[in-house]
Tab-separated table of C-alpha atoms in Angstrom:
chain	number	residue	atom	x	y	z
A	1	UNK	CA	103.378	223.683	40.974
A	2	UNK	CA	101.881	226.509	38.909
A	3	UNK	CA	102.986	229.120	41.443
A	4	UNK	CA	106.483	227.627	41.536
A	5	UNK	CA	106.656	227.701	37.725
A	6	UNK	CA	105.551	231.344	37.612
A	7	UNK	CA	108.178	232.293	40.173
A	8	UNK	CA	110.883	230.366	38.298
A	9	UNK	CA	110.309	231.861	34.845
A	10	UNK	CA	110.152	235.414	36.264
A	11	UNK	CA	113.501	235.342	38.083
A	12	UNK	CA	115.715	238.345	37.312
A	13	UNK	CA	118.425	236.157	35.784
A	14	UNK	CA	116.049	234.644	33.183
A	15	UNK	CA	116.779	235.996	29.714
A	16	UNK	CA	114.121	234.001	27.867
A	17	UNK	CA	111.549	231.277	28.554
A	18	UNK	CA	112.067	228.249	26.332
A	19	UNK	CA	108.986	226.403	27.536
A	20	UNK	CA	106.494	226.400	30.392
A	21	UNK	CA	103.769	224.004	31.421
A	22	UNK	CA	101.997	222.936	34.564
A	23	UNK	CA	104.908	220.886	35.943
A	24	UNK	CA	107.822	221.616	33.592
A	25	UNK	CA	109.673	224.780	32.604
A	26	UNK	CA	112.895	225.567	30.747
A	27	UNK	CA	114.619	228.935	30.705
A	28	UNK	CA	117.790	230.454	29.321
A	29	UNK	CA	119.710	232.424	31.934
A	30	UNK	CA	121.629	235.610	31.215
A	31	UNK	CA	124.808	233.584	31.805
A	32	UNK	CA	123.980	231.489	28.743
A	33	UNK	CA	123.129	228.401	30.804
A	34	UNK	CA	119.829	226.593	30.303
A	35	UNK	CA	117.993	225.719	33.515
A	36	UNK	CA	115.122	223.240	33.706
A	37	UNK	CA	112.622	222.831	36.541
A	38	UNK	CA	110.462	219.782	37.105
A	39	UNK	CA	107.753	219.418	39.766
A	40	UNK	CA	106.766	215.906	40.852
A	41	UNK	CA	104.687	214.323	43.591
A	42	UNK	CA	106.317	213.141	46.830
A	43	UNK	CA	105.916	209.526	45.674
A	44	UNK	CA	107.667	210.324	42.390
A	45	UNK	CA	110.438	212.396	43.898
A	46	UNK	CA	112.975	209.569	44.621
A	47	UNK	CA	112.654	208.384	41.020
A	48	UNK	CA	113.013	211.888	39.588
A	49	UNK	CA	116.036	212.514	41.797
A	50	UNK	CA	117.685	209.273	40.669
A	51	UNK	CA	116.852	209.932	37.013
A	52	UNK	CA	118.388	213.394	36.946
A	53	UNK	CA	121.418	212.563	39.111
A	54	UNK	CA	124.493	210.940	37.622
A	55	UNK	CA	125.309	210.173	34.029
A	56	UNK	CA	123.192	209.074	31.080
A	57	UNK	CA	125.311	205.922	30.895
A	58	UNK	CA	124.458	204.970	34.471
A	59	UNK	CA	120.752	205.611	33.889
A	60	UNK	CA	120.805	203.450	30.760
A	61	UNK	CA	122.263	200.549	32.742
A	62	UNK	CA	119.664	201.066	35.482
A	63	UNK	CA	116.792	200.980	32.994
A	64	UNK	CA	118.178	197.832	31.369
A	65	UNK	CA	118.567	196.214	34.773
A	66	UNK	CA	114.919	197.004	35.514
A	67	UNK	CA	113.833	195.623	32.138
A	68	UNK	CA	115.714	192.376	32.827
A	69	UNK	CA	113.542	192.022	35.935
A	70	UNK	CA	110.253	192.701	34.188
A	71	UNK	CA	110.123	196.328	35.321
A	72	UNK	CA	110.093	199.726	33.661
A	73	UNK	CA	112.130	202.517	35.266
A	74	UNK	CA	111.715	206.199	34.473
A	75	UNK	CA	111.611	209.530	36.305
A	76	UNK	CA	108.064	208.818	37.548
A	77	UNK	CA	108.477	205.388	39.079
A	78	UNK	CA	109.407	201.730	38.792
A	79	UNK	CA	106.518	199.868	37.188
A	80	UNK	CA	105.917	196.110	36.993
A	81	UNK	CA	105.193	195.005	33.428
A	82	UNK	CA	101.614	195.860	32.473
A	83	UNK	CA	100.987	197.903	35.625
A	84	UNK	CA	100.400	201.627	35.960
A	85	UNK	CA	101.220	201.539	39.682
A	86	UNK	CA	104.843	202.052	40.707
A	87	UNK	CA	106.687	200.117	43.362
A	88	UNK	CA	107.074	202.311	46.439
A	89	UNK	CA	110.342	204.039	47.239
A	90	UNK	CA	110.872	206.323	50.199
A	91	UNK	CA	114.283	207.360	48.851
A	92	UNK	CA	116.867	206.385	46.228
A	93	UNK	CA	118.097	203.490	48.375
A	94	UNK	CA	114.785	201.697	47.791
A	95	UNK	CA	115.159	201.986	44.011
A	96	UNK	CA	118.527	200.247	44.089
A	97	UNK	CA	117.169	197.637	46.504
A	98	UNK	CA	114.309	196.828	44.107
A	99	UNK	CA	116.960	196.187	41.443
A	100	UNK	CA	119.083	193.965	43.669
A	101	UNK	CA	121.805	196.482	44.453
A	102	UNK	CA	123.118	198.376	47.470
A	103	UNK	CA	122.837	202.150	47.260
A	104	UNK	CA	125.283	203.640	44.741
A	105	UNK	CA	126.337	207.163	45.679
A	106	UNK	CA	125.743	209.866	43.049
A	107	UNK	CA	129.500	210.495	42.758
A	108	UNK	CA	129.960	206.941	41.410
A	109	UNK	CA	127.167	206.944	38.836
A	110	UNK	CA	129.269	206.924	35.689
A	111	UNK	CA	129.027	203.280	34.456
A	112	UNK	CA	132.728	202.894	35.152
A	113	UNK	CA	132.568	199.685	37.165
A	114	UNK	CA	130.183	200.699	39.937
A	115	UNK	CA	127.610	197.996	39.059
A	116	UNK	CA	130.121	195.151	39.338
A	117	UNK	CA	131.509	196.667	42.542
A	118	UNK	CA	127.990	196.943	43.978
A	119	UNK	CA	127.142	193.330	43.097
A	120	UNK	CA	130.386	192.189	44.728
A	121	UNK	CA	129.776	194.376	47.799
A	122	UNK	CA	132.996	196.336	47.330
A	123	UNK	CA	131.809	199.875	46.655
A	124	UNK	CA	134.504	202.265	47.887
A	125	UNK	CA	133.996	204.417	50.926
A	126	UNK	CA	133.680	208.043	49.918
A	127	UNK	CA	136.174	210.572	51.212
A	128	UNK	CA	134.321	212.880	53.562
A	129	UNK	CA	135.296	215.919	55.603
A	130	UNK	CA	135.767	213.774	58.712
A	131	UNK	CA	138.584	211.887	56.970
A	132	UNK	CA	140.657	214.971	56.188
A	133	UNK	CA	143.497	215.710	58.606
A	134	UNK	CA	145.478	218.173	56.540
A	135	UNK	CA	145.732	220.088	53.287
A	136	UNK	CA	148.572	220.304	50.797
A	137	UNK	CA	149.769	222.848	48.233
A	138	UNK	CA	149.129	226.026	50.210
A	139	UNK	CA	150.539	229.287	48.792
A	140	UNK	CA	151.324	232.170	51.114
A	141	UNK	CA	152.207	235.850	50.843
A	142	UNK	CA	155.784	234.752	50.211
A	143	UNK	CA	154.861	234.062	46.567
A	144	UNK	CA	151.430	234.493	44.954
A	145	UNK	CA	149.176	233.646	47.919
A	146	UNK	CA	147.495	236.074	50.307
A	147	UNK	CA	147.485	234.450	53.790
A	148	UNK	CA	150.454	234.659	56.099
A	149	UNK	CA	151.908	231.584	57.780
A	150	UNK	CA	150.383	232.763	61.060
A	151	UNK	CA	146.943	233.112	59.466
A	152	UNK	CA	147.187	229.604	58.030
A	153	UNK	CA	148.079	228.154	61.423
A	154	UNK	CA	145.183	229.975	63.086
A	155	UNK	CA	142.781	228.847	60.347
A	156	UNK	CA	143.923	225.219	60.626
A	157	UNK	CA	143.412	225.306	64.387
A	158	UNK	CA	139.890	226.707	64.008
A	159	UNK	CA	138.928	224.054	61.447
A	160	UNK	CA	140.462	221.057	63.193
A	161	UNK	CA	143.309	220.285	60.792
A	162	UNK	CA	146.521	218.753	62.135
A	163	UNK	CA	148.853	219.985	59.407
A	164	UNK	CA	149.157	222.159	56.307
A	165	UNK	CA	151.668	221.642	53.516
A	166	UNK	CA	153.162	225.019	52.619
A	167	UNK	CA	154.232	225.113	48.961
A	168	UNK	CA	155.042	228.523	47.568
A	169	UNK	CA	156.453	228.860	44.064
A	170	UNK	CA	160.108	228.147	43.403
A	171	UNK	CA	162.696	230.594	42.135
A	172	UNK	CA	162.251	230.190	38.350
A	173	UNK	CA	158.642	231.369	38.390
A	174	UNK	CA	159.430	235.029	38.942
A	175	UNK	CA	156.002	236.083	37.638
A	176	UNK	CA	154.591	234.466	40.806
A	177	UNK	CA	157.294	235.922	43.079
A	178	UNK	CA	159.063	232.577	43.382
A	179	UNK	CA	161.398	232.042	46.332
A	180	UNK	CA	165.170	232.012	45.923
A	181	UNK	CA	167.235	229.970	48.360
A	182	UNK	CA	167.697	232.870	50.796
A	183	UNK	CA	163.939	233.491	50.994
A	184	UNK	CA	163.266	229.777	51.421
A	185	UNK	CA	165.515	229.642	54.469
A	186	UNK	CA	163.855	232.750	55.880
A	187	UNK	CA	160.430	231.132	55.425
A	188	UNK	CA	161.637	227.973	57.168
A	189	UNK	CA	162.716	230.031	60.166
A	190	UNK	CA	159.278	231.617	60.322
A	191	UNK	CA	157.578	228.220	59.983
A	192	UNK	CA	159.560	226.983	62.981
A	193	UNK	CA	158.422	229.996	64.988
A	194	UNK	CA	154.768	229.631	63.954
A	195	UNK	CA	154.799	225.910	64.748
A	196	UNK	CA	156.182	226.689	68.201
A	197	UNK	CA	153.272	229.071	68.834
A	198	UNK	CA	150.678	226.575	67.561
A	199	UNK	CA	151.546	223.147	68.977
A	200	UNK	CA	148.283	221.603	67.706
A	201	UNK	CA	149.106	222.336	64.059
A	202	UNK	CA	152.204	221.618	62.022
A	203	UNK	CA	153.123	223.643	58.966
A	204	UNK	CA	155.201	221.455	56.648
A	205	UNK	CA	158.178	223.018	54.878
A	206	UNK	CA	157.475	222.454	51.212
A	207	UNK	CA	157.788	224.102	47.829
A	208	UNK	CA	156.008	223.954	44.502
A	209	UNK	CA	159.085	223.327	42.429
A	210	UNK	CA	159.012	224.134	38.742
A	211	UNK	CA	159.853	221.195	36.532
A	212	UNK	CA	162.437	222.737	34.240
A	213	UNK	CA	162.441	221.980	30.520
A	214	UNK	CA	165.058	219.246	30.938
A	215	UNK	CA	163.145	217.609	33.815
A	216	UNK	CA	165.288	218.919	36.674
A	217	UNK	CA	163.670	220.431	39.743
A	218	UNK	CA	164.133	224.122	40.381
A	219	UNK	CA	166.939	223.985	42.989
A	220	UNK	CA	170.225	222.088	43.203
A	221	UNK	CA	169.877	218.606	44.693
A	222	UNK	CA	172.034	219.774	47.598
A	223	UNK	CA	169.352	222.359	48.499
A	224	UNK	CA	166.265	220.211	47.860
A	225	UNK	CA	167.017	218.281	51.036
A	226	UNK	CA	165.961	221.332	53.073
A	227	UNK	CA	162.291	220.641	52.274
A	228	UNK	CA	160.040	218.170	54.065
A	229	UNK	CA	158.036	217.614	50.900
A	230	UNK	CA	157.975	218.849	47.309
A	231	UNK	CA	155.177	219.172	44.777
A	232	UNK	CA	156.699	219.268	41.292
A	233	UNK	CA	154.712	221.081	38.599
A	234	UNK	CA	155.044	222.208	34.987
A	235	UNK	CA	154.402	225.947	34.591
A	236	UNK	CA	156.213	226.775	31.354
A	237	UNK	CA	156.840	225.365	27.844
A	238	UNK	CA	153.383	223.822	27.551
A	239	UNK	CA	153.771	223.330	23.796
A	240	UNK	CA	156.483	220.660	23.848
A	241	UNK	CA	155.744	217.538	21.766
A	242	UNK	CA	154.057	214.788	23.779
A	243	UNK	CA	157.115	212.517	23.874
A	244	UNK	CA	159.364	215.340	25.052
A	245	UNK	CA	156.856	216.575	27.653
A	246	UNK	CA	156.437	213.038	28.931
A	247	UNK	CA	160.216	212.515	29.270
A	248	UNK	CA	160.448	215.837	31.091
A	249	UNK	CA	157.870	214.868	33.729
A	250	UNK	CA	159.169	211.293	34.029
A	251	UNK	CA	162.578	212.663	34.992
A	252	UNK	CA	160.992	214.847	37.681
A	253	UNK	CA	159.138	211.811	39.053
A	254	UNK	CA	162.408	209.892	39.253
A	255	UNK	CA	163.992	212.625	41.387
A	256	UNK	CA	164.075	211.177	44.931
A	257	UNK	CA	163.057	214.544	46.383
A	258	UNK	CA	159.713	214.639	44.528
A	259	UNK	CA	156.742	213.859	46.788
A	260	UNK	CA	153.760	214.864	44.649
A	261	UNK	CA	153.244	215.611	40.958
A	262	UNK	CA	151.115	218.753	40.659
A	263	UNK	CA	148.226	219.398	38.214
A	264	UNK	CA	149.218	216.724	35.708
A	265	UNK	CA	148.242	218.420	32.442
A	266	UNK	CA	148.398	222.100	33.441
A	267	UNK	CA	144.892	222.689	32.172
A	268	UNK	CA	142.693	225.597	33.223
A	269	UNK	CA	139.055	224.834	32.536
A	270	UNK	CA	137.420	227.218	30.047
A	271	UNK	CA	140.786	228.962	29.605
A	272	UNK	CA	143.599	226.596	28.608
A	273	UNK	CA	143.732	223.054	27.280
A	274	UNK	CA	146.025	220.624	29.042
A	275	UNK	CA	149.392	220.014	27.419
A	276	UNK	CA	150.103	216.843	25.458
A	277	UNK	CA	151.493	214.129	27.736
A	278	UNK	CA	151.212	210.343	28.013
A	279	UNK	CA	149.142	210.359	31.188
A	280	UNK	CA	149.012	206.584	31.630
A	281	UNK	CA	152.797	206.327	31.369
A	282	UNK	CA	153.108	209.080	33.978
A	283	UNK	CA	150.643	207.328	36.312
A	284	UNK	CA	152.516	204.021	36.020
A	285	UNK	CA	155.863	205.699	36.698
A	286	UNK	CA	154.497	207.627	39.678
A	287	UNK	CA	153.063	204.447	41.176
A	288	UNK	CA	156.409	202.696	40.797
A	289	UNK	CA	158.309	205.625	42.312
A	290	UNK	CA	155.870	206.145	45.190
A	291	UNK	CA	155.040	209.656	44.011
A	292	UNK	CA	151.486	210.860	44.616
A	293	UNK	CA	149.568	212.562	41.822
A	294	UNK	CA	147.572	215.603	42.806
A	295	UNK	CA	143.901	216.037	42.036
A	296	UNK	CA	144.071	219.805	42.237
A	297	UNK	CA	140.848	220.916	43.906
A	298	UNK	CA	140.910	224.415	42.416
A	299	UNK	CA	137.628	224.407	40.428
A	300	UNK	CA	139.424	225.831	37.392
A	301	UNK	CA	141.823	222.870	37.369
A	302	UNK	CA	140.343	219.608	38.737
A	303	UNK	CA	143.485	218.064	37.319
A	304	UNK	CA	144.169	215.012	37.422
A	305	UNK	CA	141.016	214.404	35.364
A	306	UNK	CA	138.524	212.294	37.326
A	307	UNK	CA	138.244	209.719	34.535
A	308	UNK	CA	141.836	208.647	35.171
A	309	UNK	CA	141.560	208.483	38.951
A	310	UNK	CA	140.911	204.725	38.884
């Protein structure tokens, strides 16, 4: 451990050492982030991993659950009352088993119902790469993306995807080179040609339609029928009062051409707060209308916020 600690505190990115001992060290990186390192024995490792993974709220519930069973849980082990010897655990699964639970995946450790779900044997199956058959909301060189339609089709073939939802910006968003009706029809012709060359992949004819201030989508209804799917998003007038912004998005949801509502609050993490909107009212309306709500996987968005996913 001492050699590991020495190596850690002398990394080039370390701006200052906040503390250093035989098994613990804390440093401040030049990025402004604090990084902590802890060395434990192999027997302690499952407990340390569980302790430092997930939320404080989940850990608090775990410790209380242990206490209710005459045990003490911390990052070093799971100790029967009055004993200095920990119960054995080869991995995290054993810790949960000792506490009468099936394994709870790290992604669920938020104390947002996972304990009841575990006790009732109804923990959800996690979405994994093997489940994914296609990707939505792909921008191309037609608007503000870089790949061509051909490059997307080739990439999808290489990575085993069956379809990609093309969704360049609509005509109102000129700053992103949005597509007018003539350019949309040209893109659709090219999509047909690319699909013919790549029979194992289907590019879907979509658009990321601006939700206009009055809630209309960014093409006449007579033209919206040309698309196979539409993601409707707010890109302008973020400062509308909450009631007005909510009415605006509700009207877009009610449009029969809307397939998906894009990045619900318009937030950009560390750059722009989300706009004021009644998110629960939007979720209820989308469910009733059969409109999906995007969880935008761009790391600067992650919008819809995970806490509302349930």
